[in-house]
Structures are given as structure tokens and as C-alpha cells.
Coordinates of C-alpha atoms in Angstrom, one line a residue:
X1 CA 120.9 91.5 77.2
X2 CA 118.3 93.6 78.5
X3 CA 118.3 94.7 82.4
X4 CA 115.1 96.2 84.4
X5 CA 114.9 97.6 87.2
X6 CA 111.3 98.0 89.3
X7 CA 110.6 100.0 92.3
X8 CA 114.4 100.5 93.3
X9 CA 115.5 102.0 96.0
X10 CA 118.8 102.4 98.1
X11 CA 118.4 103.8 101.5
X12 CA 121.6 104.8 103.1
X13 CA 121.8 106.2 107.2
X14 CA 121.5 110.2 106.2
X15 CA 119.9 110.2 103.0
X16 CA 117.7 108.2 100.0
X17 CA 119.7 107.9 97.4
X18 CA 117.8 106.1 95.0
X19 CA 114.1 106.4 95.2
X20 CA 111.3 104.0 92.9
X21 CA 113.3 103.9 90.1
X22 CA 111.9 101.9 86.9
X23 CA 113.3 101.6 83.8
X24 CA 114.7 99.1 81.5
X25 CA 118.0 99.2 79.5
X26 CA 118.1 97.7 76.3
X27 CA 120.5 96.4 74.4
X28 CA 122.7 97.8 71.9
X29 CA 122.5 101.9 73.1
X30 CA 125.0 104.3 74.2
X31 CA 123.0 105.1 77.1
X32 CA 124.1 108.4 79.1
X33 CA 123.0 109.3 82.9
X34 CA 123.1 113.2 83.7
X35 CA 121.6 114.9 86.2
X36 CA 123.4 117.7 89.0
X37 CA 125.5 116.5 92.0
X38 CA 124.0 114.2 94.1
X39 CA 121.6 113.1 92.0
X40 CA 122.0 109.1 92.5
X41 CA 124.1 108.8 89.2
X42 CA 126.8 106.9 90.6
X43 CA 124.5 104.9 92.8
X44 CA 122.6 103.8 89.7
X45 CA 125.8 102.0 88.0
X46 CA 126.8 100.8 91.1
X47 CA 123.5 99.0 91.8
X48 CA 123.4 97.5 88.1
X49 CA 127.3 95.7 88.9
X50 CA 126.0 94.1 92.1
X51 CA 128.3 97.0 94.0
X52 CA 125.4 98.1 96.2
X53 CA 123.8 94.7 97.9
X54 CA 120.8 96.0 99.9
X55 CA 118.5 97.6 97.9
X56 CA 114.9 97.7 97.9
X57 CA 113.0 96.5 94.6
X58 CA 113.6 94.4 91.7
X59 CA 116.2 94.1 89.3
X60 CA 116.2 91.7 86.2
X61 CA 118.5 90.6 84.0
X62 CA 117.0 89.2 80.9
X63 CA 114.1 88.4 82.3
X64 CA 116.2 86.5 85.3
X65 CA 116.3 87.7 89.2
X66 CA 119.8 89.4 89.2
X67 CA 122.0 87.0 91.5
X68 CA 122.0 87.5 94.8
X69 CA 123.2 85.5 97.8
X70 CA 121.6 84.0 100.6
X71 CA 120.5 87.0 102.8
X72 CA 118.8 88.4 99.3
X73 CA 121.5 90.9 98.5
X74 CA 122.5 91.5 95.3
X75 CA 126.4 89.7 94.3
X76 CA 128.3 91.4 91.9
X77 CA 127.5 90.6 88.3
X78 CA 131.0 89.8 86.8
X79 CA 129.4 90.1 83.0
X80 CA 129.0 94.1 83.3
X81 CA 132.6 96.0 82.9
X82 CA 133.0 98.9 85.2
X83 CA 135.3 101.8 84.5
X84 CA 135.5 103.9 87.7
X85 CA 136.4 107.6 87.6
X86 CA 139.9 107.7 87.3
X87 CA 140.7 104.6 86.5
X88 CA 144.4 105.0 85.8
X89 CA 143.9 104.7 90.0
X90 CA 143.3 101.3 89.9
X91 CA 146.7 100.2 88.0
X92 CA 149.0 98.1 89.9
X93 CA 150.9 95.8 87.6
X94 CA 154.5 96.2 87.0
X95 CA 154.0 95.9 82.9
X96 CA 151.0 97.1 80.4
X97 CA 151.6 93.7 79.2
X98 CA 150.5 92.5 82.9
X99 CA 147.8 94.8 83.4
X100 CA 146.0 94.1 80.6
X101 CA 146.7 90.1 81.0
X102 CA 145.5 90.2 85.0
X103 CA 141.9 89.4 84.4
X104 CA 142.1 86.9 81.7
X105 CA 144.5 85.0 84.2
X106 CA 142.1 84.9 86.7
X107 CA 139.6 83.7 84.3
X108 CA 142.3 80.6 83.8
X109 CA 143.1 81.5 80.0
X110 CA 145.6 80.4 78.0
X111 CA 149.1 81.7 76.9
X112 CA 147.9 81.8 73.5
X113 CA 144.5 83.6 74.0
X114 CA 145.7 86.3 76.3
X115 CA 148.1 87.2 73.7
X116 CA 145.8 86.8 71.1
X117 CA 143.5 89.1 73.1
X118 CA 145.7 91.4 73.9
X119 CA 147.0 92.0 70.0
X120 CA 143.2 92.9 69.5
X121 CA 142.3 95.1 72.5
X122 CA 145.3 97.3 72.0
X123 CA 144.9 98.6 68.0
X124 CA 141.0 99.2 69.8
X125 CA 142.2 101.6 72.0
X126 CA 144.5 103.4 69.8
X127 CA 147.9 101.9 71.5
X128 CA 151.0 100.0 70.1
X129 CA 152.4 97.1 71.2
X130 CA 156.1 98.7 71.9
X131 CA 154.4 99.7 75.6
X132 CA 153.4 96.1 76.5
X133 CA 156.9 96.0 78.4
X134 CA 156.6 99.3 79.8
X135 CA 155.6 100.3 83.6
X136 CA 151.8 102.2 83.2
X137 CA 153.0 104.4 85.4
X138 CA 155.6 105.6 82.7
X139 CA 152.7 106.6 80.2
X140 CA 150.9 109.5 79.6
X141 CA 147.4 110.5 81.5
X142 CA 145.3 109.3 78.3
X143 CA 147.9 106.1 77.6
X144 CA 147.2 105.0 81.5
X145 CA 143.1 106.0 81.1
X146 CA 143.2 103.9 77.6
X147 CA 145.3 101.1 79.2
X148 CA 143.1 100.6 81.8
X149 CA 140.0 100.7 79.7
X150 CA 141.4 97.9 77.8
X151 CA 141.7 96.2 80.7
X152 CA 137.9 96.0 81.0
X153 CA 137.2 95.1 77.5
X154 CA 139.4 92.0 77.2
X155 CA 136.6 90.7 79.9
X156 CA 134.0 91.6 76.4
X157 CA 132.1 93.0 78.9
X158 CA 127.7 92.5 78.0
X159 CA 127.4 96.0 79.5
X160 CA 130.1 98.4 80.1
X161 CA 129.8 100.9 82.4
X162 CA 131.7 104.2 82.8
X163 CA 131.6 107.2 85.2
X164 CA 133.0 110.5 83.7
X165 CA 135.9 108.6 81.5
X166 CA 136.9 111.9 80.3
X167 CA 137.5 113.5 83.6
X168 CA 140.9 115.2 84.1
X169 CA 142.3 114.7 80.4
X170 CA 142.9 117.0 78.0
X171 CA 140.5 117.9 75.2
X172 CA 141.9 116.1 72.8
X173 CA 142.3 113.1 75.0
X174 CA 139.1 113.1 75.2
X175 CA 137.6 113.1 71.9
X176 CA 139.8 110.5 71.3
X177 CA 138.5 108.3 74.0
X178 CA 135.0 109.2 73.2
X179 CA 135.3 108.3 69.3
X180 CA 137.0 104.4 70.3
X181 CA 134.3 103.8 73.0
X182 CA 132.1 104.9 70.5
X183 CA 133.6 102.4 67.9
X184 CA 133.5 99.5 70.6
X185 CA 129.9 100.1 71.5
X186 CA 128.7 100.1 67.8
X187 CA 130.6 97.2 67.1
X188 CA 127.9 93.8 67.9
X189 CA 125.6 96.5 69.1
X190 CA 127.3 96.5 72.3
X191 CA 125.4 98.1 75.3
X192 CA 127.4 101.4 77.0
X193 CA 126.4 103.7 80.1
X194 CA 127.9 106.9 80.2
X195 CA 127.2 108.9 83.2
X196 CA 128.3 112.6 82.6
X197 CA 128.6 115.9 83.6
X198 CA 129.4 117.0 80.1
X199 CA 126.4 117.9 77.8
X200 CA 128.3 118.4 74.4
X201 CA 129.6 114.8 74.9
X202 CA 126.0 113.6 75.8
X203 CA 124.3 115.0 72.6
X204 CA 126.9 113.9 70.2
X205 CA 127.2 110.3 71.1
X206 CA 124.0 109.2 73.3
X207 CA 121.4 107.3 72.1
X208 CA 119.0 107.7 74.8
X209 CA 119.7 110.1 77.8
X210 CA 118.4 109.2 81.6
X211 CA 117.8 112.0 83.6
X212 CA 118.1 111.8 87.5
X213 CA 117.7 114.3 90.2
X214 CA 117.4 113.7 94.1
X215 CA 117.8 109.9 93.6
X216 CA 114.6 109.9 91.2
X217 CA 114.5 108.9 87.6
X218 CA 113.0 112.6 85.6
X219 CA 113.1 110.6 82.5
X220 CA 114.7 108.6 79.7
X221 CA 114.4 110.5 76.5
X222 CA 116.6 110.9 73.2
X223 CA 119.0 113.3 72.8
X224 CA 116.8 115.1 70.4
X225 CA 113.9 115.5 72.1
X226 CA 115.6 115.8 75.3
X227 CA 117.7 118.9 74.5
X228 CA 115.2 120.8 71.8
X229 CA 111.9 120.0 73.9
X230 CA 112.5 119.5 77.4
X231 CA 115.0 122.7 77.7
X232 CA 112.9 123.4 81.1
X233 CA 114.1 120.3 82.5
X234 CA 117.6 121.4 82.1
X235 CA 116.8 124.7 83.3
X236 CA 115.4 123.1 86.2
X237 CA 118.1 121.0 87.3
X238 CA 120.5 123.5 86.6
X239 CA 122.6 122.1 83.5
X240 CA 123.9 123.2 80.6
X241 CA 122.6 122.7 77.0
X242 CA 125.1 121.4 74.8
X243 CA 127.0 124.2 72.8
X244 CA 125.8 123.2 68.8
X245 CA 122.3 123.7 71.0
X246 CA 122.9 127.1 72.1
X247 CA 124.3 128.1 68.5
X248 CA 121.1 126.5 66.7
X249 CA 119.1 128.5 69.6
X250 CA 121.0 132.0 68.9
X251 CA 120.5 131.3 65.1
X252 CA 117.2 130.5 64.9
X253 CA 116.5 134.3 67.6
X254 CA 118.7 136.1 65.3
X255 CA 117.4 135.2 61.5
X256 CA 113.7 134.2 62.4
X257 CA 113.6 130.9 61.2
X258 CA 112.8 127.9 62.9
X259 CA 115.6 125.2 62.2
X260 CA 114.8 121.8 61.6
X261 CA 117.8 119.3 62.2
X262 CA 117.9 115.6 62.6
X263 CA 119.4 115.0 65.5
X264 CA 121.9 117.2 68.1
X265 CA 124.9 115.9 67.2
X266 CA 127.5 118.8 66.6
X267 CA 128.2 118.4 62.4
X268 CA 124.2 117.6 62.2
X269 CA 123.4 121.2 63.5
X270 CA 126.0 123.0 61.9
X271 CA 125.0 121.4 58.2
X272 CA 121.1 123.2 58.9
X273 CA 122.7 126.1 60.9
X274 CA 125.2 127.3 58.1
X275 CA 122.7 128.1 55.1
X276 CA 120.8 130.2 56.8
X277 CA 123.5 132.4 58.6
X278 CA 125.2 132.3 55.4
X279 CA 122.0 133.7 53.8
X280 CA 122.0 136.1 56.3
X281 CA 125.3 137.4 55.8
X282 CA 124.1 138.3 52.3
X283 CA 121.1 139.9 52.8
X284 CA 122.8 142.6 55.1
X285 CA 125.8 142.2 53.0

């Protein structure tokens, strides 16, 4: 599904927080938001599930006027999964096995198809069944994070939406977490939006990178161009280049050279960053 969004703005009492925004979203991307605090990243998801009714502009969905009730404000759109920050925050049941089985109830399905469900979601997100019986609030930070990620996907969400997943877990919680979303999203060229505050995250598994700042849209690039050719952007709005940047950067000062590589992902720069510092090594061996 493809979703557009013309002329859109949000107005709130104090502040605009979204300001003529166009763009369009298409299908099948890992599409990451950055931009500094305050910047109208969170308002931007929030307006795409409906969460924001009065807003100023369009906003299609395929093509269609997104639904909206009878004053003309927009209703939530139940085919877009939403992972808030924190979402461990948001589970209540007294079992995983409940948890995870909450929405499918509401949606009236069977015995047989939650389970059925549920014994594929949970290999997805890297958990066993042995913690079906178990209260979430027994798990671990990244179990409870996972569990309640799965809870989302067992809706098989057309667009899932996720603001900082990774926040408050450990490193290798979240690489973990990064590689399965990854693995969802590329599976049926599934649509993600990532907003983030983490730029070695955005590089390695964005498609295409929105870039927001005082509630405008700055641009929609991908990560290649983006971090090699618009490093005064970043400068600008004060963020960080991604760390395989800054060691392609330092490499390139320190032997000459310029350094082609195909895209910013970390093993992609450090396959065209290695010859040549190795090279070096040997010349002033």
C-alpha cells in the first residue's frame, strides 16, 4: 500500500508541529525518520495511525481519502501496527500466551488460528514457546520488548510503525531486535517506519531516510546519499554521522584516497576501508 500525504499540517495551542508536509511512502522500504528533538517525528507516525484527528491537508491511502468520521477528522486506521516507545508499558495480560492472543480475540478468531498464529509469530521474534505460560512481567527487558512486538505483528500489520524500539536495551538486545524487524520487513516486502535517534542503526538498515526539523520535512533521501553528500544537513541539525561514516571519513583524510563504497552499511564500508589502510600499514611499515 502506498500512503501520501499533501500539505499536512498539525497545529497544536503553543506550537506548529507539523508544517506542509508532502511526501509519499511506498511500499516495501524500511523507511527511517530522524531529525533533533522536537522536530515533529513522533507527530508524523501518529498522524499516519489516525492518532492525531485534526490536521490540516490531505492524506491518502492508496489512492483513497484516509477514513475519517463525520466532523472530517481522521479515525484510526486499524491496518497500520504501532509500536510505542517502551512498549513493554503497554503489557497487561496475566500470560504471554494472553498477550499475544488479546488482539486476535477481539478480531473474533478462532482457537485454532490464534494458536496457529502464535506458533509462528514467536520463532519470528526469537522466543520459545516454554514462556507462553509465563507472567511478561517475569521476562527480561528484551523478552517483554519482543513479546510485545509480537503482539503487533499477529495483526500482519500493512505498515508497522515504531518509535525508538531500541530505546533502554542493551546493545546486544538491540541488534537482535534490529536484525528480526529487519527479517519481518523483508519478508512480502513489508513496509517499516523507524523513527530514530540512532544514526549507526539508520545507515545499516534504512532504505530511504526522512529528515524532519521544526515540524518540516528537509528531505527524503537514501542512506547513501544522505550521509556521504548531504553531511551539512546533519551538521546543521546537529546529528551525528553514523560511526563506519566517520571511519570511511578519517581514512580517506589520512591515506588520500577517495573511497568508493556501495552503500553505508557497516560491513560495506569496512570491505573498501580495509585495503587501503592495510596498504598503508605497509608502506610506512
Amino acid at each position: 500500500m502506498v500512503y501520501q500525504l499533501n500539505h499536512l499540517s498539525v497545529n497544536y495551542a503553543d506550537h506548529v508541529a507539523l508544517h506542509d508536509v508532502n511526501c509519499t511512502l511506498s511500499a516495501g522500504k524500511w523507511i527511517s525518520i530522524i531529525g533533533p528533538t522536537g522536530a515533529g517525528k513522533s507527530t508524523f507516525v501518529k498522524v499516519l495511525k489516525g492518532l492525531i484527528p485534526t490536521v490540516k491537508g490531505d492524506y491518502w491511502i492508496d489512492q483513497q481519502p484516509a477514513p475519517r468520521d463525520a466532523k472530517g477528522q481522521l479515525k484510526v486506521v486499524p491496518e497500520l501496527g504501532f509500536v510505542f516507545q517502551y512498549p513493554e508499558h503497554q503489557l497487561f495480560e496475566t500470560t504471554v500466551y494472553k498477550e499475544l492472543a488479546f488482539a486476535l480475540n477481539l478480531q473474533k478468531a478462532s482457537s485454532q488460528q490464534i494458536t496457529e498464529a502464535i506458533e509462528w509469530i514467536l520463532p519470528q521474534v526469537g522466543l520459545s514457546e516454554e514462556i507462553l505460560p509465563l507472567n511478561p512481567f517475569q521476562l527480561s527487558g528484551g523478552e517483554k520488548r519482543r513479546v510485545a512486538i509480537a503482539s503487533v505483528l499477529m495483526t500482519n500489520p500493512k505498515l508497522l510503525i515504531l518509535d525508538e524500539p531500541t530505546a533502554g536495551l542493551d546493545p546486544a538486545s538491540q541488534v537482535s531486535l534490529l536484525k528480526l524487524l529487519k527479517s519481518w520487513q523483508q519478508q512480502d516486502q513489508r513496509t517499516l517506519l523507524f523513527v530514530s535517534h540512532q544514526m549507526d542503526d539508520v545507515a545499516e538498515y534504512s532504505d530511504e531516510v526522512m529528515v524532519l526539523h521544526k515540524g518540516q520535512l528537509k528531505g527524503h533521501y537514501n542512506p547513501r546519499t544522505l550521509f556521504l553528500e548531504k553531511e551539512e544537513l546533519l551538521v546543521e541539525l546537529g546529528l551525528s554521522m553514523p560511526e563506519p561514516v566517520q571511519l570511511l571519513k578519517l581514512v580517506e583524510e589520512l591515506s588520500g584516497q577517495k573511497i568508493e563504497v556501495s552503500s553505508c552499511k557497516e560491513q560495506d564500508i569496512f570491505d573498501a576501508v580495509l585495503p587501503i589502510w592495510h596498504s598503508r600499514g605497509q608502506e610506512h611499515g
